Amino acid sequence: MANRFAGFRRLSLRPLVNKSPRSVAGQVFVLQVAVVVLLVACGVLALALQSQRDTNAEAKHRSVAVAETFAHSPGVLAALQTPDPSKILQPLTEVARKAAGVDFIVVMNTHGIRYTHPLPNLIGKRFVGTIGPSLAGKIYTESVHGPLGQEVQATVPIKDPDGKVVALVSAGLKVKNVTNQVDRQLPIILGAGAGALVVATGGTALVGRRLRRQTHSLAPEEMTRMYEHHDAVLHSVREGVLIVGGDGRLLLANDEARRLLELPADVEGRHVSELPDLDPETMELLVSGREATDEVHFAGERLLAVNQRPTDRGGGPKGTVVTLRDSTELQAVTGRAQIARERLKLLYDAGLGIGTTLDVLSTADELARVAVPRFADFVTVDLADAVLHGEEPAPTATDMRRTSVCGIRDDHPLYEKDRLIDYLPSTPQARGYGSGHAELVTDLSTAPGWQAQDPERTKEIIEYGIHSLVVAPIQARGIVLGMANFWRSKQHEPFDEEEVSLAEELVARAAVSIDNARRYTREHTLAVTLQRSLLPRALPEQSALDIAYRYLPAQSGVSGDWFDVIPLPGSRVALAVGDVVGHGLHAAATMGRLRTAVHNFSTLDLPPDELLSHLDDLVGRIDQDEAGTESAVDVVGATCLYAIYDPATRRCLMARAGHLAPALVHPDGTATFLDVPTGPPLGLGGMPFQTAELELPEGSQLVLYTDGLIEDRRRDLDVGMELLRTALAGHPDRSPEESCQDVLDALLPGRPKDDVALLVARTRALSPDRIADWDVPRDPAAVAGMRDAVSRKLDEWGLTELGFTTELVLSELITNAIRYASEPIHVRLIRDRTLICEVADGSSTSPHLRYAATMDEGGRGLFLVSQIAERWGTRYTPQGKVIWAEQALPAVVEEPGQAPADAALPDEGAADRKH
């Protein structure tokens, strides 16, 4: 405003002052001509607009008249009650339309379905326009884009004798027809305007001539003063205008400036410093004369946006022009808009920041953190204790666990985190929990129900400065899971009703995430419990391997990783590691089935390749049985590695089905990956498995693992294998337990994304003095000699008391081998945790246990063996079979050759009596 004012002064005043009176009159003439032209143009425009308005009004009046006339025409109600109103009304409307000079008459029912229309194909379709007012009994006119184009139409109701609206009539004109009428009147209007322009220009010329004659005696100073006053006094401006002279005196104040600054009537001519009740900052600005742009100053209770510019930029008089604009209401609206933006931003951030994990505690913490300090000074979240364990909450606000506390300070007296709280029924927490609606307490000092919960602590809370509370139930699927408590202290105003809605919206966004986390916790707990129940709970006792293991579940869900340690006859031990493809309960259940199958197949003492073949068939049947079900996509196969270690020979047989190669740490500390032939994953079928046989030095560490240990999105598989080899190498004296931990520390610094099973087994070897074996000729007379040899060996081992039963077992097994089998026949005794008797022969025919009848001469031998031995069985070898039996050792067994000093000498005739 200031710039425009100063510019106008430069353009209009100075040329008039410096020019002669004649040139001044010439400019006045030009100005008058321009004004006349403008007035004539405005008049023409006004006439055109008036003509168009009158024409539109006439069109609307005609439409209303036609519509009302037709609506009250006799026979219309009777036609509407006929089965086919269109048949009667269509001809009538067409005749009436042509007679009335309108473009259309449409009769419709109360749903807007046409009975008539100039275009018959539109009959039965919905009327284009507003029918609500007419259904209420009113006449409604409007301009719409209808089937005939842009239309001006009037809609009136058709009422029955009872005054009920039973139908509607709409009549109208096309806008182009109305426009055509305006266009026909336009030449007349333009002609009249041209005539008026000629007459006005002539009059202006006469006035100009008279003005030129009269201005010869007018002094320039008087003309300058006149134009200054006329330019400066802008009474119609909605902004306040002040003109301050170079000496600081107020030269002009318009009406708006007087109102805004509450200036007295005689203010002009007074110095700015003498103005009453003027804000000191505003006074300083007016006196300084500096430029200002939208500076905010106070004027009583108003906020004024002040602009100031100098007036002497073009050589004019020294001073300033000031504009004042009242921005009080704008400031209030801006403040409310800012609050609304902040609340929307809070909800937006809550949507992004809450529920990032499927953990109940983390989600509660996210809810508390997002609201502090933007909405509340302190936030506490209380959840039903059952929710933390994935269960459904209780119906009352008891056993509430404080799961999160967040605030602007840490020295608050609110209940601490992890505290178990039982809220009294009078508290807002209990009321909100029971009703499912938020509770507002604007003044905690006057809330006896809340204070009854803990009078001493509530007194501390009030003295601390916390004065207002909103309790919002955390509710999902109609179930209240807990409460979010929003507290405000003396730094902020109390909560109001609008903020209660914001709290409910904020908590509603968190409630779904907390419920999802609760349900996930329940499902995850069930799945993990199932998975752990399917894994070994403790390692079996055995002497062949020193074993340590680790099993780490994934971050989310459960998987099908598993391992097993299975003692086998002959002091041997089977190791198994596998991984079922997929995650979830189905993978865990399938893993349990495979582990059970491995146990069952291991009792048959099958070699690794045959055992994997049976597993392959089992997985294939599982996939076939579940084809077409929802779980079919979860499991498409599995991997497995199966190894058998014999401490007597230090030989290890192993085969793998799609599994990663095991690692071996040699006694000197070097680590390598064993070259075990790779077979296809289980479930694919069609390819045989191959067994590798290795001799492992005593003290070697065999490392079996699943792919979760070495696979990672950030590195290649080869890199993970090399990291594993590096972590295993260089520590020959490290125990398996230490090896497990060091490997996990090196390869998995954080929680794994996939399940990890790791098994480290250090090999042991049975010393030769614990093994005795003999070759037996195929001669029944050799049985007596074997009994003597076995008896001596048992005496040597300090197992004399097992002599009789052992001789009886071996006699039966050797006799069967001599009678029914083929050579070579070999006998082996192993003294380990049990006494193991083995008879090997070259036949693959296995004896079967049966119950002999009273008069049968045979069939009792194996029955006696099964009764004497703890376990017995048969295993097949490439050369034939081995029949074995195990007996428990006495409670105290001395090492061979270390009998107690006071032990009685053996009875030399005992062996003969046993025979």
JSON list of C-alpha atoms in Angstrom, two decimals, residues 200-377:
[
{"chain": "A", "resi": 200, "resn": "ALA", "atom": "CA", "xyz": [-20.19, 12.34, -23.20]},
{"chain": "A", "resi": 201, "resn": "THR", "atom": "CA", "xyz": [-16.98, 13.00, -25.15]},
{"chain": "A", "resi": 202, "resn": "GLY", "atom": "CA", "xyz": [-18.48, 16.13, -26.61]},
{"chain": "A", "resi": 203, "resn": "GLY", "atom": "CA", "xyz": [-19.54, 17.33, -23.19]},
{"chain": "A", "resi": 204, "resn": "THR", "atom": "CA", "xyz": [-16.10, 16.54, -21.81]},
{"chain": "A", "resi": 205, "resn": "ALA", "atom": "CA", "xyz": [-14.51, 18.58, -24.58]},
{"chain": "A", "resi": 206, "resn": "LEU", "atom": "CA", "xyz": [-16.70, 21.54, -23.68]},
{"chain": "A", "resi": 207, "resn": "VAL", "atom": "CA", "xyz": [-15.86, 21.15, -19.98]},
{"chain": "A", "resi": 208, "resn": "GLY", "atom": "CA", "xyz": [-12.16, 20.87, -20.85]},
{"chain": "A", "resi": 209, "resn": "ARG", "atom": "CA", "xyz": [-12.24, 24.07, -22.82]},
{"chain": "A", "resi": 210, "resn": "ARG", "atom": "CA", "xyz": [-13.93, 25.79, -19.94]},
{"chain": "A", "resi": 211, "resn": "LEU", "atom": "CA", "xyz": [-11.39, 24.30, -17.47]},
{"chain": "A", "resi": 212, "resn": "ARG", "atom": "CA", "xyz": [-8.48, 25.47, -19.60]},
{"chain": "A", "resi": 213, "resn": "ARG", "atom": "CA", "xyz": [-9.87, 28.94, -19.52]},
{"chain": "A", "resi": 214, "resn": "GLN", "atom": "CA", "xyz": [-10.41, 28.88, -15.79]},
{"chain": "A", "resi": 215, "resn": "THR", "atom": "CA", "xyz": [-7.07, 27.35, -14.71]},
{"chain": "A", "resi": 216, "resn": "HIS", "atom": "CA", "xyz": [-5.01, 30.20, -16.17]},
{"chain": "A", "resi": 217, "resn": "SER", "atom": "CA", "xyz": [-5.54, 32.11, -12.86]},
{"chain": "A", "resi": 218, "resn": "LEU", "atom": "CA", "xyz": [-5.06, 29.03, -10.57]},
{"chain": "A", "resi": 219, "resn": "ALA", "atom": "CA", "xyz": [-1.72, 29.03, -8.60]},
{"chain": "A", "resi": 220, "resn": "PRO", "atom": "CA", "xyz": [0.36, 25.79, -8.85]},
{"chain": "A", "resi": 221, "resn": "GLU", "atom": "CA", "xyz": [0.82, 25.57, -5.05]},
{"chain": "A", "resi": 222, "resn": "GLU", "atom": "CA", "xyz": [-2.93, 25.52, -4.56]},
{"chain": "A", "resi": 223, "resn": "MET", "atom": "CA", "xyz": [-3.39, 22.76, -7.15]},
{"chain": "A", "resi": 224, "resn": "THR", "atom": "CA", "xyz": [-0.56, 20.71, -5.56]},
{"chain": "A", "resi": 225, "resn": "ARG", "atom": "CA", "xyz": [-2.11, 21.04, -2.10]},
{"chain": "A", "resi": 226, "resn": "MET", "atom": "CA", "xyz": [-5.50, 20.01, -3.51]},
{"chain": "A", "resi": 227, "resn": "TYR", "atom": "CA", "xyz": [-4.19, 16.83, -5.18]},
{"chain": "A", "resi": 228, "resn": "GLU", "atom": "CA", "xyz": [-2.08, 15.90, -2.12]},
{"chain": "A", "resi": 229, "resn": "HIS", "atom": "CA", "xyz": [-5.19, 15.97, 0.03]},
{"chain": "A", "resi": 230, "resn": "HIS", "atom": "CA", "xyz": [-7.28, 14.02, -2.47]},
{"chain": "A", "resi": 231, "resn": "ASP", "atom": "CA", "xyz": [-4.62, 11.31, -2.92]},
{"chain": "A", "resi": 232, "resn": "ALA", "atom": "CA", "xyz": [-3.88, 10.92, 0.76]},
{"chain": "A", "resi": 233, "resn": "VAL", "atom": "CA", "xyz": [-7.36, 10.85, 2.19]},
{"chain": "A", "resi": 234, "resn": "LEU", "atom": "CA", "xyz": [-8.41, 7.27, 1.39]},
{"chain": "A", "resi": 235, "resn": "HIS", "atom": "CA", "xyz": [-11.47, 6.79, 3.48]},
{"chain": "A", "resi": 236, "resn": "SER", "atom": "CA", "xyz": [-12.60, 3.68, 1.68]},
{"chain": "A", "resi": 237, "resn": "VAL", "atom": "CA", "xyz": [-9.45, 1.69, 2.33]},
{"chain": "A", "resi": 238, "resn": "ARG", "atom": "CA", "xyz": [-10.00, -1.20, 4.75]},
{"chain": "A", "resi": 239, "resn": "GLU", "atom": "CA", "xyz": [-6.47, -0.78, 6.03]},
{"chain": "A", "resi": 240, "resn": "GLY", "atom": "CA", "xyz": [-5.40, 1.97, 8.32]},
{"chain": "A", "resi": 241, "resn": "VAL", "atom": "CA", "xyz": [-3.29, 4.67, 6.63]},
{"chain": "A", "resi": 242, "resn": "LEU", "atom": "CA", "xyz": [-1.01, 7.13, 8.41]},
{"chain": "A", "resi": 243, "resn": "ILE", "atom": "CA", "xyz": [1.15, 9.83, 6.84]},
{"chain": "A", "resi": 244, "resn": "VAL", "atom": "CA", "xyz": [3.94, 11.02, 9.10]},
{"chain": "A", "resi": 245, "resn": "GLY", "atom": "CA", "xyz": [5.97, 14.06, 8.16]},
{"chain": "A", "resi": 246, "resn": "GLY", "atom": "CA", "xyz": [9.71, 14.31, 8.27]},
{"chain": "A", "resi": 247, "resn": "ASP", "atom": "CA", "xyz": [9.49, 16.10, 11.63]},
{"chain": "A", "resi": 248, "resn": "GLY", "atom": "CA", "xyz": [7.59, 13.19, 13.17]},
{"chain": "A", "resi": 249, "resn": "ARG", "atom": "CA", "xyz": [4.18, 14.88, 13.11]},
{"chain": "A", "resi": 250, "resn": "LEU", "atom": "CA", "xyz": [1.11, 13.01, 12.04]},
{"chain": "A", "resi": 251, "resn": "LEU", "atom": "CA", "xyz": [-0.18, 14.59, 8.82]},
{"chain": "A", "resi": 252, "resn": "LEU", "atom": "CA", "xyz": [-3.05, 12.24, 8.04]},
{"chain": "A", "resi": 253, "resn": "ALA", "atom": "CA", "xyz": [-4.92, 9.36, 9.68]},
{"chain": "A", "resi": 254, "resn": "ASN", "atom": "CA", "xyz": [-7.81, 7.73, 7.86]},
{"chain": "A", "resi": 255, "resn": "ASP", "atom": "CA", "xyz": [-10.90, 6.37, 9.56]},
{"chain": "A", "resi": 256, "resn": "GLU", "atom": "CA", "xyz": [-9.57, 2.78, 9.86]},
{"chain": "A", "resi": 257, "resn": "ALA", "atom": "CA", "xyz": [-6.32, 3.99, 11.45]},
{"chain": "A", "resi": 258, "resn": "ARG", "atom": "CA", "xyz": [-8.27, 6.03, 13.99]},
{"chain": "A", "resi": 259, "resn": "ARG", "atom": "CA", "xyz": [-10.33, 2.98, 14.87]},
{"chain": "A", "resi": 260, "resn": "LEU", "atom": "CA", "xyz": [-7.42, 0.58, 15.17]},
{"chain": "A", "resi": 261, "resn": "LEU", "atom": "CA", "xyz": [-5.24, 2.94, 17.23]},
{"chain": "A", "resi": 262, "resn": "GLU", "atom": "CA", "xyz": [-8.21, 4.60, 19.05]},
{"chain": "A", "resi": 263, "resn": "LEU", "atom": "CA", "xyz": [-6.91, 8.03, 18.07]},
{"chain": "A", "resi": 264, "resn": "PRO", "atom": "CA", "xyz": [-8.71, 11.23, 19.12]},
{"chain": "A", "resi": 265, "resn": "ALA", "atom": "CA", "xyz": [-10.37, 13.54, 16.57]},
{"chain": "A", "resi": 266, "resn": "ASP", "atom": "CA", "xyz": [-7.67, 16.26, 16.79]},
{"chain": "A", "resi": 267, "resn": "VAL", "atom": "CA", "xyz": [-4.75, 13.92, 16.24]},
{"chain": "A", "resi": 268, "resn": "GLU", "atom": "CA", "xyz": [-3.57, 15.40, 12.93]},
{"chain": "A", "resi": 269, "resn": "GLY", "atom": "CA", "xyz": [-0.69, 17.79, 13.35]},
{"chain": "A", "resi": 270, "resn": "ARG", "atom": "CA", "xyz": [0.46, 16.36, 16.65]},
{"chain": "A", "resi": 271, "resn": "HIS", "atom": "CA", "xyz": [3.83, 14.70, 17.13]},
{"chain": "A", "resi": 272, "resn": "VAL", "atom": "CA", "xyz": [3.80, 10.92, 17.16]},
{"chain": "A", "resi": 273, "resn": "SER", "atom": "CA", "xyz": [5.30, 10.88, 20.66]},
{"chain": "A", "resi": 274, "resn": "GLU", "atom": "CA", "xyz": [2.24, 12.81, 21.90]},
{"chain": "A", "resi": 275, "resn": "LEU", "atom": "CA", "xyz": [-0.29, 10.24, 20.68]},
{"chain": "A", "resi": 276, "resn": "PRO", "atom": "CA", "xyz": [-2.19, 8.72, 23.64]},
{"chain": "A", "resi": 277, "resn": "ASP", "atom": "CA", "xyz": [-2.05, 4.97, 24.47]},
{"chain": "A", "resi": 278, "resn": "LEU", "atom": "CA", "xyz": [0.34, 4.21, 21.60]},
{"chain": "A", "resi": 279, "resn": "ASP", "atom": "CA", "xyz": [2.49, 1.11, 22.09]},
{"chain": "A", "resi": 280, "resn": "PRO", "atom": "CA", "xyz": [6.16, 2.09, 22.69]},
{"chain": "A", "resi": 281, "resn": "GLU", "atom": "CA", "xyz": [7.41, -0.24, 19.95]},
{"chain": "A", "resi": 282, "resn": "THR", "atom": "CA", "xyz": [4.90, 1.16, 17.47]},
{"chain": "A", "resi": 283, "resn": "MET", "atom": "CA", "xyz": [5.87, 4.71, 18.44]},
{"chain": "A", "resi": 284, "resn": "GLU", "atom": "CA", "xyz": [9.55, 3.91, 17.98]},
{"chain": "A", "resi": 285, "resn": "LEU", "atom": "CA", "xyz": [8.83, 2.55, 14.49]},
{"chain": "A", "resi": 286, "resn": "LEU", "atom": "CA", "xyz": [6.85, 5.66, 13.44]},
{"chain": "A", "resi": 287, "resn": "VAL", "atom": "CA", "xyz": [9.52, 8.03, 14.71]},
{"chain": "A", "resi": 288, "resn": "SER", "atom": "CA", "xyz": [12.44, 6.10, 13.21]},
{"chain": "A", "resi": 289, "resn": "GLY", "atom": "CA", "xyz": [11.17, 6.32, 9.63]},
{"chain": "A", "resi": 290, "resn": "ARG", "atom": "CA", "xyz": [12.78, 2.96, 8.75]},
{"chain": "A", "resi": 291, "resn": "GLU", "atom": "CA", "xyz": [11.18, 0.54, 6.34]},
{"chain": "A", "resi": 292, "resn": "ALA", "atom": "CA", "xyz": [9.06, -2.23, 7.85]},
{"chain": "A", "resi": 293, "resn": "THR", "atom": "CA", "xyz": [7.22, -5.15, 6.27]},
{"chain": "A", "resi": 294, "resn": "ASP", "atom": "CA", "xyz": [4.41, -6.96, 8.13]},
{"chain": "A", "resi": 295, "resn": "GLU", "atom": "CA", "xyz": [5.86, -6.27, 11.56]},
{"chain": "A", "resi": 296, "resn": "VAL", "atom": "CA", "xyz": [3.49, -7.39, 14.31]},
{"chain": "A", "resi": 297, "resn": "HIS", "atom": "CA", "xyz": [2.71, -4.74, 16.96]},
{"chain": "A", "resi": 298, "resn": "PHE", "atom": "CA", "xyz": [0.20, -4.58, 19.76]},
{"chain": "A", "resi": 299, "resn": "ALA", "atom": "CA", "xyz": [-2.58, -2.03, 19.94]},
{"chain": "A", "resi": 300, "resn": "GLY", "atom": "CA", "xyz": [-4.49, -2.82, 23.06]},
{"chain": "A", "resi": 301, "resn": "GLU", "atom": "CA", "xyz": [-5.80, -6.37, 22.57]},
{"chain": "A", "resi": 302, "resn": "ARG", "atom": "CA", "xyz": [-5.28, -6.23, 18.82]},
{"chain": "A", "resi": 303, "resn": "LEU", "atom": "CA", "xyz": [-2.38, -7.55, 16.78]},
{"chain": "A", "resi": 304, "resn": "LEU", "atom": "CA", "xyz": [-1.51, -5.20, 13.91]},
{"chain": "A", "resi": 305, "resn": "ALA", "atom": "CA", "xyz": [0.59, -6.03, 10.86]},
{"chain": "A", "resi": 306, "resn": "VAL", "atom": "CA", "xyz": [2.49, -2.77, 10.16]},
{"chain": "A", "resi": 307, "resn": "ASN", "atom": "CA", "xyz": [4.12, -1.75, 6.87]},
{"chain": "A", "resi": 308, "resn": "GLN", "atom": "CA", "xyz": [6.10, 1.50, 6.54]},
{"chain": "A", "resi": 309, "resn": "ARG", "atom": "CA", "xyz": [7.75, 3.12, 3.51]},
{"chain": "A", "resi": 310, "resn": "PRO", "atom": "CA", "xyz": [9.40, 6.52, 2.95]},
{"chain": "A", "resi": 311, "resn": "THR", "atom": "CA", "xyz": [7.69, 9.05, 0.65]},
{"chain": "A", "resi": 312, "resn": "ASP", "atom": "CA", "xyz": [10.80, 10.84, -0.62]},
{"chain": "A", "resi": 313, "resn": "ARG", "atom": "CA", "xyz": [12.19, 8.15, -2.93]},
{"chain": "A", "resi": 314, "resn": "GLY", "atom": "CA", "xyz": [11.07, 10.10, -6.06]},
{"chain": "A", "resi": 315, "resn": "GLY", "atom": "CA", "xyz": [12.00, 13.52, -4.76]},
{"chain": "A", "resi": 316, "resn": "GLY", "atom": "CA", "xyz": [8.77, 14.07, -2.86]},
{"chain": "A", "resi": 317, "resn": "PRO", "atom": "CA", "xyz": [8.42, 15.53, 0.61]},
{"chain": "A", "resi": 318, "resn": "LYS", "atom": "CA", "xyz": [10.28, 13.78, 3.42]},
{"chain": "A", "resi": 319, "resn": "GLY", "atom": "CA", "xyz": [8.14, 11.54, 5.53]},
{"chain": "A", "resi": 320, "resn": "THR", "atom": "CA", "xyz": [6.65, 8.06, 5.71]},
{"chain": "A", "resi": 321, "resn": "VAL", "atom": "CA", "xyz": [3.39, 6.38, 4.84]},
{"chain": "A", "resi": 322, "resn": "VAL", "atom": "CA", "xyz": [2.21, 3.62, 7.17]},
{"chain": "A", "resi": 323, "resn": "THR", "atom": "CA", "xyz": [-0.44, 0.96, 6.64]},
{"chain": "A", "resi": 324, "resn": "LEU", "atom": "CA", "xyz": [-2.06, -0.97, 9.48]},
{"chain": "A", "resi": 325, "resn": "ARG", "atom": "CA", "xyz": [-3.88, -4.30, 9.12]},
{"chain": "A", "resi": 326, "resn": "ASP", "atom": "CA", "xyz": [-5.80, -6.03, 11.93]},
{"chain": "A", "resi": 327, "resn": "SER", "atom": "CA", "xyz": [-4.52, -9.65, 12.14]},
{"chain": "A", "resi": 328, "resn": "THR", "atom": "CA", "xyz": [-5.99, -10.60, 15.51]},
{"chain": "A", "resi": 329, "resn": "GLU", "atom": "CA", "xyz": [-8.56, -13.05, 14.15]},
{"chain": "A", "resi": 330, "resn": "LEU", "atom": "CA", "xyz": [-6.11, -14.33, 11.58]},
{"chain": "A", "resi": 331, "resn": "GLN", "atom": "CA", "xyz": [-3.61, -15.00, 14.35]},
{"chain": "A", "resi": 332, "resn": "ALA", "atom": "CA", "xyz": [-6.21, -16.95, 16.33]},
{"chain": "A", "resi": 333, "resn": "VAL", "atom": "CA", "xyz": [-7.19, -18.98, 13.29]},
{"chain": "A", "resi": 334, "resn": "THR", "atom": "CA", "xyz": [-3.55, -19.60, 12.52]},
{"chain": "A", "resi": 335, "resn": "GLY", "atom": "CA", "xyz": [-3.00, -20.80, 16.09]},
{"chain": "A", "resi": 336, "resn": "ARG", "atom": "CA", "xyz": [-5.90, -23.25, 15.86]},
{"chain": "A", "resi": 337, "resn": "ALA", "atom": "CA", "xyz": [-4.67, -24.46, 12.50]},
{"chain": "A", "resi": 338, "resn": "GLN", "atom": "CA", "xyz": [-1.21, -24.95, 13.95]},
{"chain": "A", "resi": 339, "resn": "ILE", "atom": "CA", "xyz": [-2.66, -27.03, 16.79]},
{"chain": "A", "resi": 340, "resn": "ALA", "atom": "CA", "xyz": [-4.62, -29.11, 14.30]},
{"chain": "A", "resi": 341, "resn": "ARG", "atom": "CA", "xyz": [-1.49, -29.66, 12.21]},
{"chain": "A", "resi": 342, "resn": "GLU", "atom": "CA", "xyz": [0.48, -30.71, 15.28]},
{"chain": "A", "resi": 343, "resn": "ARG", "atom": "CA", "xyz": [-2.23, -33.20, 16.24]},
{"chain": "A", "resi": 344, "resn": "LEU", "atom": "CA", "xyz": [-2.37, -34.65, 12.74]},
{"chain": "A", "resi": 345, "resn": "LYS", "atom": "CA", "xyz": [1.41, -34.89, 12.74]},
{"chain": "A", "resi": 346, "resn": "LEU", "atom": "CA", "xyz": [1.25, -36.67, 16.10]},
{"chain": "A", "resi": 347, "resn": "LEU", "atom": "CA", "xyz": [-1.25, -39.21, 14.75]},
{"chain": "A", "resi": 348, "resn": "TYR", "atom": "CA", "xyz": [0.84, -39.65, 11.62]},
{"chain": "A", "resi": 349, "resn": "ASP", "atom": "CA", "xyz": [3.99, -40.26, 13.65]},
{"chain": "A", "resi": 350, "resn": "ALA", "atom": "CA", "xyz": [2.06, -42.65, 15.87]},
{"chain": "A", "resi": 351, "resn": "GLY", "atom": "CA", "xyz": [0.99, -44.63, 12.82]},
{"chain": "A", "resi": 352, "resn": "LEU", "atom": "CA", "xyz": [4.62, -44.93, 11.75]},
{"chain": "A", "resi": 353, "resn": "GLY", "atom": "CA", "xyz": [6.26, -45.36, 15.14]},
{"chain": "A", "resi": 354, "resn": "ILE", "atom": "CA", "xyz": [3.87, -47.70, 16.96]},
{"chain": "A", "resi": 355, "resn": "GLY", "atom": "CA", "xyz": [3.78, -51.39, 16.15]},
{"chain": "A", "resi": 356, "resn": "THR", "atom": "CA", "xyz": [7.19, -51.71, 14.54]},
{"chain": "A", "resi": 357, "resn": "THR", "atom": "CA", "xyz": [7.69, -55.03, 16.34]},
{"chain": "A", "resi": 358, "resn": "LEU", "atom": "CA", "xyz": [5.51, -57.93, 17.41]},
{"chain": "A", "resi": 359, "resn": "ASP", "atom": "CA", "xyz": [6.49, -57.42, 21.03]},
{"chain": "A", "resi": 360, "resn": "VAL", "atom": "CA", "xyz": [3.93, -56.26, 23.59]},
{"chain": "A", "resi": 361, "resn": "LEU", "atom": "CA", "xyz": [6.41, -54.39, 25.79]},
{"chain": "A", "resi": 362, "resn": "SER", "atom": "CA", "xyz": [8.09, -52.64, 22.87]},
{"chain": "A", "resi": 363, "resn": "THR", "atom": "CA", "xyz": [4.74, -51.54, 21.45]},
{"chain": "A", "resi": 364, "resn": "ALA", "atom": "CA", "xyz": [3.68, -50.13, 24.83]},
{"chain": "A", "resi": 365, "resn": "ASP", "atom": "CA", "xyz": [6.97, -48.21, 25.05]},
{"chain": "A", "resi": 366, "resn": "GLU", "atom": "CA", "xyz": [6.44, -46.83, 21.54]},
{"chain": "A", "resi": 367, "resn": "LEU", "atom": "CA", "xyz": [2.99, -45.55, 22.53]},
{"chain": "A", "resi": 368, "resn": "ALA", "atom": "CA", "xyz": [4.40, -43.81, 25.59]},
{"chain": "A", "resi": 369, "resn": "ARG", "atom": "CA", "xyz": [7.36, -42.26, 23.77]},
{"chain": "A", "resi": 370, "resn": "VAL", "atom": "CA", "xyz": [5.35, -40.87, 20.85]},
{"chain": "A", "resi": 371, "resn": "ALA", "atom": "CA", "xyz": [3.04, -38.90, 23.17]},
{"chain": "A", "resi": 372, "resn": "VAL", "atom": "CA", "xyz": [5.76, -37.26, 25.33]},
{"chain": "A", "resi": 373, "resn": "PRO", "atom": "CA", "xyz": [6.09, -34.28, 25.37]},
{"chain": "A", "resi": 374, "resn": "ARG", "atom": "CA", "xyz": [3.91, -33.42, 22.35]},
{"chain": "A", "resi": 375, "resn": "PHE", "atom": "CA", "xyz": [0.64, -34.42, 24.02]},
{"chain": "A", "resi": 376, "resn": "ALA", "atom": "CA", "xyz": [1.35, -35.19, 27.66]},
{"chain": "A", "resi": 377, "resn": "ASP", "atom": "CA", "xyz": [4.14, -34.60, 30.16]}
]
